Amino acid sequence: MASDTDFDAKNGIVDGPTPPHTELAALYKQSFAYYTFRVRLPSTLATIADSLVKDKDVLLATYGAAAEADIEQTTKEVRQLRDDILSNGPLLPFGENDSDSKVWNAFLEQLPKEKSTYFSTCWLYAECYMYRKISSIFRATAHMAGYDYFSQQKQTATKLSVDAMLAVAKATRHNERNSDTFRQLIKLNLWGNRCDLSITSGKQVKPTGNAFDQVTDLEEKLLIDGTAEVWKALDGASGEGIVDIIFDNAGYELYTDLILAEYIIDKGLAAKVRLNPKAIPWFISDVMEHDYHWTLQFLADHPDPVLSEVGKKWQRLTTEGKFELSPLEHFWTSPYEFYRMPEVNQPLYDRLKEAQLVIFKGDLNYRKLLGDFSWDSTESFETCLRGFRPSNLCTLRTIKADLICGLGAGVADQLFAKDKEWMLTGEYGVIQFASK
């Protein structure tokens, strides 16, 4: 890897923070985007390539001896992708004829030439492009097109969470329909978002301690709390409606998503919870459809009767259509910010309009709601949504990227005085709501 000094000089890197009211980009050396493309994402790619070599025998047993050439080819191309990022290569069009390739290529064509490399373009676009590029490497193979190269990490994360899951299950089997219980569960779900493998470049994070005690302990870390408005949007409705959850991470967070979804159904707050997974392996730990089914089966097969009953109940709710996996939408794995949904995917926007509430989980969904843009920290959530208002919507996000909105005057300055990296640690969270 070229030294930072040589690389920065060659690529016009600005030695400073991201200026106000501009796109977040790795062009700014003091940004998290720069660190992401110099360190975090190359590490993620190295892990994928190394695991293909390490797990070769298992892969051959699964996909057959003919997959050996695929393993060699994908290993080589993933390493090449890492080199392309480290040399600030261009975002090239995709060669496949898949429907999402056309969407991606149309998007890439309209990027200005001076903003068409990993470090010069918007962070959101470049990071999404990298994960889509990994997918295209595997999709091009003869035998491994359906391989989820993050699956093992997601399953390990789930297994590490069993103690926390069991404690949550025992505490939630006989709860009441009221705003206090709902507040506990939505905050449980918020802090479940701390377990994010993309932030740790795949290193496991085991949830520990009593989850509900942590909800209380973390109250001072919750910078914006729109829970009362979210509750009102549910409690004041007929109970016949739909709630959409736009998933983030598999593992413990998915489990807390479904604890919240179960409560919404059991207490008559909605008739159906629609669950929106990703269509391709995404940001290491994002939920795909097979992760959902694997998790429910893992729980149903668990020797502990409480967890087993939870798994079987959720399978039953899925069969009955009260938990509904939405049709796969490549929009969730596109580079587009959500305010552009009506122009890019009107049917999806129309579907979200059917919901009485849409819950967006996690940091990447937050980035897509706001766009990777250095808003003033005090700017209103509604302004930053730029017209994206299909329904009542809320975002549950632990803060792991350097953008935020909706804070009170002076709050960001106080947090920076305490810890200059407060926006990157996942230590702080927000529950933000915007009515339809």
Short mmCIF file of C-alpha atoms in Angstrom, two decimals:
data_model
loop_
_atom_site.label_atom_id
_atom_site.label_comp_id
_atom_site.label_asym_id
_atom_site.label_seq_id
_atom_site.Cartn_x
_atom_site.Cartn_y
_atom_site.Cartn_z
CA MET A 1 0.00 0.00 0.00
CA ALA A 2 1.33 3.46 -0.90
CA SER A 3 2.16 5.64 2.08
CA ASP A 4 -0.60 8.04 3.04
CA THR A 5 1.58 11.01 2.07
CA ASP A 6 2.26 9.72 -1.47
CA PHE A 7 -1.32 8.56 -1.94
CA ASP A 8 -2.79 11.84 -0.68
CA ALA A 9 -0.58 13.96 -2.92
CA LYS A 10 -1.33 11.85 -6.01
CA ASN A 11 -5.10 11.85 -5.44
CA GLY A 12 -5.69 15.42 -4.29
CA ILE A 13 -6.73 14.41 -0.77
CA VAL A 14 -7.69 17.44 1.35
CA ASP A 15 -6.02 17.41 4.76
CA GLY A 16 -9.05 18.52 6.75
CA PRO A 17 -12.57 17.57 7.83
CA THR A 18 -15.57 17.40 5.50
CA PRO A 19 -16.74 20.99 4.88
CA PRO A 20 -20.30 21.90 5.94
CA HIS A 21 -23.09 21.32 3.41
CA THR A 22 -21.10 19.04 1.12
CA GLU A 23 -21.23 15.34 0.28
CA LEU A 24 -19.32 13.09 2.62
CA ALA A 25 -16.36 11.65 0.71
CA ALA A 26 -13.04 9.93 1.33
CA LEU A 27 -11.49 12.98 -0.33
CA TYR A 28 -11.27 14.56 3.16
CA LYS A 29 -8.48 13.04 5.22
CA GLN A 30 -10.02 13.77 8.62
CA SER A 31 -13.29 12.07 7.68
CA PHE A 32 -14.45 8.58 8.63
CA ALA A 33 -14.92 7.96 4.89
CA TYR A 34 -11.16 8.33 4.32
CA TYR A 35 -10.40 5.84 7.11
CA THR A 36 -13.08 3.53 5.70
CA PHE A 37 -11.46 3.35 2.27
CA ARG A 38 -7.86 3.31 3.44
CA VAL A 39 -8.34 0.74 6.23
CA ARG A 40 -11.77 -0.74 6.93
CA LEU A 41 -12.92 -1.84 3.48
CA PRO A 42 -9.52 -3.19 2.37
CA SER A 43 -9.58 -5.23 5.60
CA THR A 44 -13.06 -6.58 4.77
CA LEU A 45 -11.89 -7.62 1.29
CA ALA A 46 -8.75 -9.27 2.66
CA THR A 47 -10.93 -11.26 5.06
CA ILE A 48 -13.15 -12.50 2.21
CA ALA A 49 -10.15 -13.52 0.08
CA ASP A 50 -8.42 -15.23 3.01
CA SER A 51 -11.58 -17.12 3.97
CA LEU A 52 -11.95 -18.48 0.41
CA VAL A 53 -8.46 -19.96 0.73
CA LYS A 54 -9.01 -21.20 4.30
CA ASP A 55 -12.45 -22.70 3.60
CA LYS A 56 -11.57 -24.19 0.23
CA ASP A 57 -12.21 -27.81 1.26
CA VAL A 58 -15.60 -26.96 2.75
CA LEU A 59 -16.55 -25.01 -0.37
CA LEU A 60 -15.49 -27.89 -2.64
CA ALA A 61 -17.56 -30.29 -0.54
CA THR A 62 -20.57 -27.96 -0.91
CA TYR A 63 -20.25 -26.86 -4.55
CA GLY A 64 -18.31 -29.81 -6.03
CA ALA A 65 -14.80 -30.27 -7.38
CA ALA A 66 -15.67 -28.19 -10.45
CA ALA A 67 -15.88 -25.11 -8.19
CA GLU A 68 -12.09 -25.09 -7.69
CA ALA A 69 -11.60 -22.71 -10.62
CA ASP A 70 -14.34 -20.46 -9.21
CA ILE A 71 -12.59 -20.30 -5.85
CA GLU A 72 -9.30 -19.32 -7.49
CA GLN A 73 -10.99 -16.75 -9.74
CA THR A 74 -13.05 -15.09 -6.98
CA THR A 75 -10.04 -14.96 -4.63
CA LYS A 76 -8.00 -13.24 -7.35
CA GLU A 77 -10.76 -10.76 -8.23
CA VAL A 78 -11.55 -9.85 -4.61
CA ARG A 79 -7.85 -9.11 -4.07
CA GLN A 80 -7.84 -7.05 -7.27
CA LEU A 81 -10.84 -5.08 -5.99
CA ARG A 82 -8.88 -4.36 -2.81
CA ASP A 83 -5.97 -3.07 -4.90
CA ASP A 84 -8.35 -0.95 -6.99
CA ILE A 85 -9.66 0.75 -3.85
CA LEU A 86 -6.19 1.30 -2.41
CA SER A 87 -5.13 2.94 -5.69
CA ASN A 88 -8.31 5.06 -5.93
CA GLY A 89 -9.55 3.28 -9.04
CA PRO A 90 -12.64 4.26 -11.05
CA LEU A 91 -16.19 2.99 -10.47
CA LEU A 92 -16.61 1.00 -13.69
CA PRO A 93 -19.97 -0.14 -15.15
CA PHE A 94 -21.26 -3.65 -14.49
CA GLY A 95 -21.23 -6.14 -17.34
CA GLU A 96 -24.14 -8.38 -16.33
CA ASN A 97 -27.63 -8.01 -17.74
CA ASP A 98 -29.42 -8.19 -14.36
CA SER A 99 -32.10 -5.57 -13.81
CA ASP A 100 -30.11 -3.97 -11.02
CA SER A 101 -27.02 -3.76 -13.29
CA LYS A 102 -29.00 -1.48 -15.59
CA VAL A 103 -30.03 0.69 -12.63
CA TRP A 104 -26.45 0.81 -11.38
CA ASN A 105 -24.98 1.59 -14.81
CA ALA A 106 -27.49 4.40 -15.38
CA PHE A 107 -26.45 5.81 -12.00
CA LEU A 108 -22.72 5.50 -12.74
CA GLU A 109 -23.12 7.16 -16.14
CA GLN A 110 -24.49 10.33 -14.57
CA LEU A 111 -21.61 10.72 -12.08
CA PRO A 112 -19.39 13.69 -13.01
CA LYS A 113 -15.99 12.49 -14.31
CA GLU A 114 -14.21 14.27 -11.46
CA LYS A 115 -16.35 12.33 -8.96
CA SER A 116 -16.09 8.80 -10.34
CA THR A 117 -13.39 7.16 -8.20
CA TYR A 118 -13.56 5.60 -4.73
CA PHE A 119 -12.09 8.61 -2.95
CA SER A 120 -13.57 11.41 -5.07
CA THR A 121 -17.21 10.34 -5.17
CA CYS A 122 -19.77 10.43 -2.38
CA TRP A 123 -18.90 7.92 0.36
CA LEU A 124 -22.36 6.30 0.18
CA TYR A 125 -22.06 5.64 -3.56
CA ALA A 126 -18.54 4.23 -3.36
CA GLU A 127 -19.20 1.95 -0.38
CA CYS A 128 -22.42 0.57 -1.88
CA TYR A 129 -20.56 0.08 -5.18
CA MET A 130 -17.89 -2.01 -3.48
CA TYR A 131 -20.43 -4.40 -1.95
CA ARG A 132 -22.30 -4.66 -5.27
CA LYS A 133 -18.97 -5.32 -7.04
CA ILE A 134 -18.18 -8.22 -4.68
CA SER A 135 -21.59 -9.67 -5.49
CA SER A 136 -20.91 -9.40 -9.24
CA ILE A 137 -17.62 -11.29 -8.81
CA PHE A 138 -19.47 -14.28 -7.34
CA ARG A 139 -22.51 -13.99 -9.61
CA ALA A 140 -20.21 -14.41 -12.61
CA THR A 141 -19.06 -17.87 -11.47
CA ALA A 142 -20.40 -21.16 -12.81
CA HIS A 143 -20.97 -22.79 -9.42
CA MET A 144 -20.88 -20.19 -6.63
CA ALA A 145 -23.33 -17.55 -7.85
CA GLY A 146 -25.57 -18.13 -4.81
CA TYR A 147 -22.78 -18.23 -2.22
CA ASP A 148 -23.19 -15.84 0.74
CA TYR A 149 -19.58 -15.12 1.70
CA PHE A 150 -20.77 -13.39 4.91
CA SER A 151 -23.06 -16.22 6.03
CA GLN A 152 -20.62 -17.82 8.47
CA GLN A 153 -20.00 -14.53 10.28
CA LYS A 154 -23.73 -13.85 10.60
CA GLN A 155 -24.42 -17.31 11.97
CA THR A 156 -21.54 -17.03 14.45
CA ALA A 157 -22.95 -13.67 15.62
CA THR A 158 -26.33 -15.32 16.24
CA LYS A 159 -24.80 -18.20 18.21
CA LEU A 160 -22.79 -15.77 20.36
CA SER A 161 -26.03 -13.97 21.27
CA VAL A 162 -27.91 -16.93 22.77
CA ASP A 163 -27.57 -15.84 26.42
CA ALA A 164 -28.84 -12.34 25.64
CA MET A 165 -31.65 -13.74 23.48
CA LEU A 166 -32.78 -16.09 26.21
CA ALA A 167 -32.87 -13.32 28.83
CA VAL A 168 -34.93 -11.12 26.47
CA ALA A 169 -37.31 -13.99 25.66
CA LYS A 170 -37.97 -14.71 29.33
CA ALA A 171 -38.62 -11.04 30.05
CA THR A 172 -41.07 -10.56 27.17
CA ARG A 173 -43.41 -13.56 27.26
CA HIS A 174 -46.08 -11.91 29.41
CA ASN A 175 -45.91 -8.20 28.72
CA GLU A 176 -48.67 -5.58 28.53
CA ARG A 177 -49.93 -3.28 25.80
CA ASN A 178 -48.86 0.12 27.07
CA SER A 179 -46.48 2.92 26.17
CA ASP A 180 -43.94 1.98 28.87
CA THR A 181 -43.51 -1.58 27.59
CA PHE A 182 -43.31 -0.36 24.00
CA ARG A 183 -40.66 2.19 25.01
CA GLN A 184 -38.56 -0.59 26.54
CA LEU A 185 -38.84 -2.78 23.42
CA ILE A 186 -38.10 -0.07 20.87
CA LYS A 187 -35.03 0.96 22.88
CA LEU A 188 -33.97 -2.67 23.19
CA ASN A 189 -34.21 -2.79 19.39
CA LEU A 190 -32.26 0.45 19.00
CA TRP A 191 -29.33 -0.73 21.11
CA GLY A 192 -29.37 -4.12 19.37
CA ASN A 193 -27.99 -2.13 16.42
CA ARG A 194 -24.65 -1.85 18.23
CA CYS A 195 -23.81 -5.40 17.06
CA ASP A 196 -22.69 -4.46 13.55
CA LEU A 197 -19.97 -6.51 11.85
CA SER A 198 -19.41 -3.97 9.07
CA ILE A 199 -18.13 -1.46 11.65
CA THR A 200 -15.70 -3.96 13.16
CA SER A 201 -14.66 -5.31 9.72
CA GLY A 202 -16.19 -8.64 10.71
CA LYS A 203 -14.83 -8.99 14.27
CA GLN A 204 -17.52 -10.46 16.50
CA VAL A 205 -19.32 -8.43 19.16
CA LYS A 206 -21.01 -10.47 21.89
CA PRO A 207 -23.99 -8.79 23.61
CA THR A 208 -23.52 -9.06 27.38
CA GLY A 209 -25.40 -8.13 30.54
CA ASN A 210 -29.09 -7.60 31.15
CA ALA A 211 -30.51 -5.95 28.03
CA PHE A 212 -33.28 -4.10 29.88
CA ASP A 213 -30.88 -2.78 32.52
CA GLN A 214 -28.76 -1.49 29.63
CA VAL A 215 -31.77 0.33 28.17
CA THR A 216 -31.98 2.25 31.45
CA ASP A 217 -28.21 2.73 31.73
CA LEU A 218 -27.97 4.03 28.15
CA GLU A 219 -30.72 6.61 28.55
CA GLU A 220 -28.21 9.47 28.67
CA LYS A 221 -26.69 8.20 25.40
CA LEU A 222 -30.04 8.52 23.60
CA LEU A 223 -29.67 11.96 22.02
CA ILE A 224 -33.13 12.15 20.39
CA ASP A 225 -36.11 10.14 21.64
CA GLY A 226 -39.17 10.17 19.40
CA THR A 227 -40.64 7.05 21.03
CA ALA A 228 -43.81 8.81 22.21
CA GLU A 229 -44.65 9.87 18.64
CA VAL A 230 -43.96 6.37 17.30
CA TRP A 231 -46.25 4.89 19.96
CA LYS A 232 -48.98 7.41 19.10
CA ALA A 233 -48.78 6.45 15.40
CA LEU A 234 -49.39 2.80 16.35
CA ASP A 235 -51.68 3.06 19.36
CA GLY A 236 -53.99 5.59 17.69
CA ALA A 237 -54.55 3.43 14.59
CA SER A 238 -57.17 0.75 13.94
CA GLY A 239 -54.87 -2.22 14.49
CA GLU A 240 -55.72 -3.44 10.98
CA GLY A 241 -52.74 -1.79 9.34
CA ILE A 242 -49.23 -2.73 8.23
CA VAL A 243 -45.87 -1.90 9.78
CA ASP A 244 -42.79 -2.16 7.54
CA ILE A 245 -39.37 -2.88 9.04
CA ILE A 246 -36.39 -2.19 6.78
CA PHE A 247 -33.84 -4.63 8.20
CA ASP A 248 -30.24 -3.92 9.08
CA ASN A 249 -28.13 -6.61 10.79
CA ALA A 250 -28.58 -10.34 11.27
CA GLY A 251 -27.79 -11.90 14.66
CA TYR A 252 -28.92 -10.25 17.88
CA GLU A 253 -30.33 -7.17 16.13
CA LEU A 254 -32.60 -9.28 13.90
CA TYR A 255 -33.79 -11.07 17.03
CA THR A 256 -34.73 -7.75 18.68
CA ASP A 257 -36.44 -6.67 15.43
CA LEU A 258 -38.66 -9.72 15.70
CA ILE A 259 -39.29 -9.23 19.43
CA LEU A 260 -40.66 -5.79 18.51
CA ALA A 261 -42.61 -7.20 15.54
CA GLU A 262 -44.10 -9.92 17.76
CA TYR A 263 -45.26 -7.28 20.25
CA ILE A 264 -46.88 -5.23 17.47
CA ILE A 265 -48.85 -8.30 16.30
CA ASP A 266 -49.65 -9.78 19.73
CA LYS A 267 -50.95 -6.48 21.13
CA GLY A 268 -53.10 -5.69 18.08
CA LEU A 269 -51.09 -2.62 17.06
CA ALA A 270 -51.05 -3.84 13.44
CA ALA A 271 -52.36 -6.85 11.51
CA LYS A 272 -49.12 -7.47 9.64
CA VAL A 273 -45.41 -6.66 9.93
CA ARG A 274 -43.66 -6.63 6.57
CA LEU A 275 -39.97 -7.42 6.75
CA ASN A 276 -37.56 -6.09 4.13
CA PRO A 277 -34.29 -8.05 3.72
CA LYS A 278 -31.43 -7.43 1.27
CA ALA A 279 -31.26 -9.14 -2.11
CA ILE A 280 -27.45 -9.68 -2.04
CA PRO A 281 -24.79 -10.08 0.69
CA TRP A 282 -24.46 -6.53 1.99
CA PHE A 283 -22.28 -4.63 4.48
CA ILE A 284 -21.18 -7.96 6.03
CA SER A 285 -24.02 -8.48 8.48
CA ASP A 286 -27.20 -7.30 6.73
CA VAL A 287 -30.18 -9.67 6.78
CA MET A 288 -30.92 -11.72 3.65
CA GLU A 289 -33.98 -13.91 3.28
CA HIS A 290 -32.04 -17.10 4.06
CA ASP A 291 -30.65 -15.48 7.27
CA TYR A 292 -34.22 -14.90 8.43
CA HIS A 293 -35.25 -18.52 7.87
CA TRP A 294 -31.96 -19.85 9.29
CA THR A 295 -32.42 -17.77 12.47
CA LEU A 296 -35.99 -18.97 13.04
CA GLN A 297 -34.90 -22.59 12.51
CA PHE A 298 -31.88 -22.12 14.80
CA LEU A 299 -34.22 -20.88 17.54
CA ALA A 300 -36.86 -23.58 16.92
CA ASP A 301 -34.17 -26.30 17.17
CA HIS A 302 -32.57 -24.83 20.29
CA PRO A 303 -32.48 -27.16 23.31
CA ASP A 304 -33.77 -24.42 25.61
CA PRO A 305 -37.59 -24.70 25.55
CA VAL A 306 -38.15 -20.93 25.84
CA LEU A 307 -36.03 -20.12 22.77
CA SER A 308 -37.43 -23.09 20.90
CA GLU A 309 -40.99 -21.90 21.50
CA VAL A 310 -40.05 -18.39 20.31
CA GLY A 311 -38.61 -19.83 17.08
CA LYS A 312 -41.67 -22.00 16.44
CA LYS A 313 -44.04 -19.12 17.19
CA TRP A 314 -42.25 -16.84 14.71
CA GLN A 315 -42.31 -19.58 12.08
CA ARG A 316 -46.06 -19.87 12.69
CA LEU A 317 -46.52 -16.08 12.38
CA THR A 318 -44.57 -16.25 9.09
CA THR A 319 -46.75 -19.09 7.76
CA GLU A 320 -49.88 -17.15 8.74
CA GLY A 321 -48.62 -14.04 6.92
CA LYS A 322 -48.54 -11.89 10.06
CA PHE A 323 -44.78 -11.73 9.59
CA GLU A 324 -44.36 -11.25 5.83
CA LEU A 325 -41.07 -11.23 3.98
CA SER A 326 -41.45 -8.59 1.30
CA PRO A 327 -40.51 -9.39 -2.31
CA LEU A 328 -36.79 -8.80 -2.79
CA GLU A 329 -36.08 -5.22 -3.80
CA HIS A 330 -32.73 -4.30 -5.33
CA PHE A 331 -33.43 -0.67 -4.44
CA TRP A 332 -32.21 -1.42 -0.89
CA THR A 333 -28.83 -2.43 -2.38
CA SER A 334 -28.65 0.40 -4.90
CA PRO A 335 -26.59 3.59 -4.42
CA TYR A 336 -29.69 5.80 -4.36
CA GLU A 337 -30.72 7.95 -1.41
CA PHE A 338 -34.30 7.31 -0.34
CA TYR A 339 -35.61 10.70 -1.47
CA ARG A 340 -34.97 9.46 -5.03
CA MET A 341 -37.16 6.38 -4.58
CA PRO A 342 -40.23 7.85 -6.38
CA GLU A 343 -38.19 8.50 -9.56
CA VAL A 344 -36.23 5.22 -9.44
CA ASN A 345 -38.74 2.75 -7.97
CA GLN A 346 -42.27 4.18 -7.75
CA PRO A 347 -43.88 0.75 -7.01
CA LEU A 348 -41.75 0.40 -3.85
CA TYR A 349 -42.66 3.93 -2.76
CA ASP A 350 -46.34 3.11 -3.33
CA ARG A 351 -45.97 -0.06 -1.26
CA LEU A 352 -44.45 1.87 1.64
CA LYS A 353 -47.39 4.30 1.42
CA GLU A 354 -49.67 1.39 2.40
CA ALA A 355 -47.98 1.13 5.81
CA GLN A 356 -49.10 2.99 8.92
CA LEU A 357 -45.46 3.09 10.05
CA VAL A 358 -42.11 2.36 8.38
CA ILE A 359 -39.18 1.59 10.72
CA PHE A 360 -35.70 2.08 9.24
CA LYS A 361 -33.02 0.19 11.12
CA GLY A 362 -29.38 1.13 11.51
CA ASP A 363 -26.69 3.44 10.27
CA LEU A 364 -26.72 2.77 6.52
CA ASN A 365 -30.49 3.26 6.28
CA TYR A 366 -29.99 6.53 8.18
CA ARG A 367 -27.32 7.59 5.72
CA LYS A 368 -29.70 6.84 2.84
CA LEU A 369 -32.52 8.76 4.53
CA LEU A 370 -30.33 11.86 4.89
CA GLY A 371 -27.96 11.31 1.99
CA ASP A 372 -24.24 11.27 2.83
CA PHE A 373 -24.25 15.03 3.39
CA SER A 374 -22.72 17.18 6.09
CA TRP A 375 -25.95 18.73 7.38
CA ASP A 376 -25.84 21.11 10.32
CA SER A 377 -26.40 18.95 13.41
CA THR A 378 -29.40 21.13 14.33
CA GLU A 379 -31.14 20.79 10.94
CA SER A 380 -34.59 19.22 11.30
CA PHE A 381 -35.07 15.55 10.39
CA GLU A 382 -37.99 16.54 8.14
CA THR A 383 -35.82 18.93 6.11
CA CYS A 384 -33.07 16.34 5.69
CA LEU A 385 -35.56 13.78 4.34
CA ARG A 386 -35.91 16.02 1.25
CA GLY A 387 -39.55 15.11 0.64
CA PHE A 388 -39.26 11.38 1.37
CA ARG A 389 -42.50 10.97 3.32
CA PRO A 390 -44.33 7.82 2.10
CA SER A 391 -45.83 7.22 5.56
CA ASN A 392 -45.14 7.83 9.22
CA LEU A 393 -41.51 6.84 9.52
CA CYS A 394 -38.98 6.38 12.25
CA THR A 395 -35.32 5.58 12.31
CA LEU A 396 -33.55 3.58 15.03
CA ARG A 397 -29.85 4.26 14.72
CA THR A 398 -26.76 3.90 16.83
CA ILE A 399 -24.39 6.52 15.46
CA LYS A 400 -21.47 5.06 13.48
CA ALA A 401 -20.86 7.68 10.78
CA ASP A 402 -20.13 11.37 10.88
CA LEU A 403 -23.55 12.76 9.98
CA ILE A 404 -26.49 13.68 12.20
CA CYS A 405 -29.50 15.99 12.30
CA GLY A 406 -32.17 17.07 14.76
CA LEU A 407 -29.87 17.83 17.73
CA GLY A 408 -30.45 20.77 20.06
CA ALA A 409 -28.24 23.84 19.79
CA GLY A 410 -24.81 23.25 21.31
CA VAL A 411 -25.29 19.48 21.85
CA ALA A 412 -22.83 18.41 19.13
CA ASP A 413 -20.20 20.85 20.45
CA GLN A 414 -20.53 19.40 23.96
CA LEU A 415 -20.16 15.86 22.61
CA PHE A 416 -17.11 16.78 20.52
CA ALA A 417 -15.53 18.40 23.60
CA LYS A 418 -16.02 15.13 25.48
CA ASP A 419 -14.89 12.79 22.67
CA LYS A 420 -13.91 13.93 19.18
CA GLU A 421 -14.90 10.51 17.78
CA TRP A 422 -18.34 10.30 19.42
CA MET A 423 -20.05 9.89 16.03
CA LEU A 424 -18.09 6.75 15.12
CA THR A 425 -18.35 4.47 18.14
CA GLY A 426 -21.99 3.30 18.21
CA GLU A 427 -22.09 4.58 21.79
CA TYR A 428 -24.85 7.12 21.09
CA GLY A 429 -28.26 6.58 19.52
CA VAL A 430 -31.29 8.34 18.08
CA ILE A 431 -34.95 7.47 17.65
CA GLN A 432 -36.26 10.01 15.15
CA PHE A 433 -39.84 10.22 13.86
CA ALA A 434 -41.49 12.08 10.99
CA SER A 435 -45.23 11.99 10.48
CA LYS A 436 -46.74 11.44 7.06
#
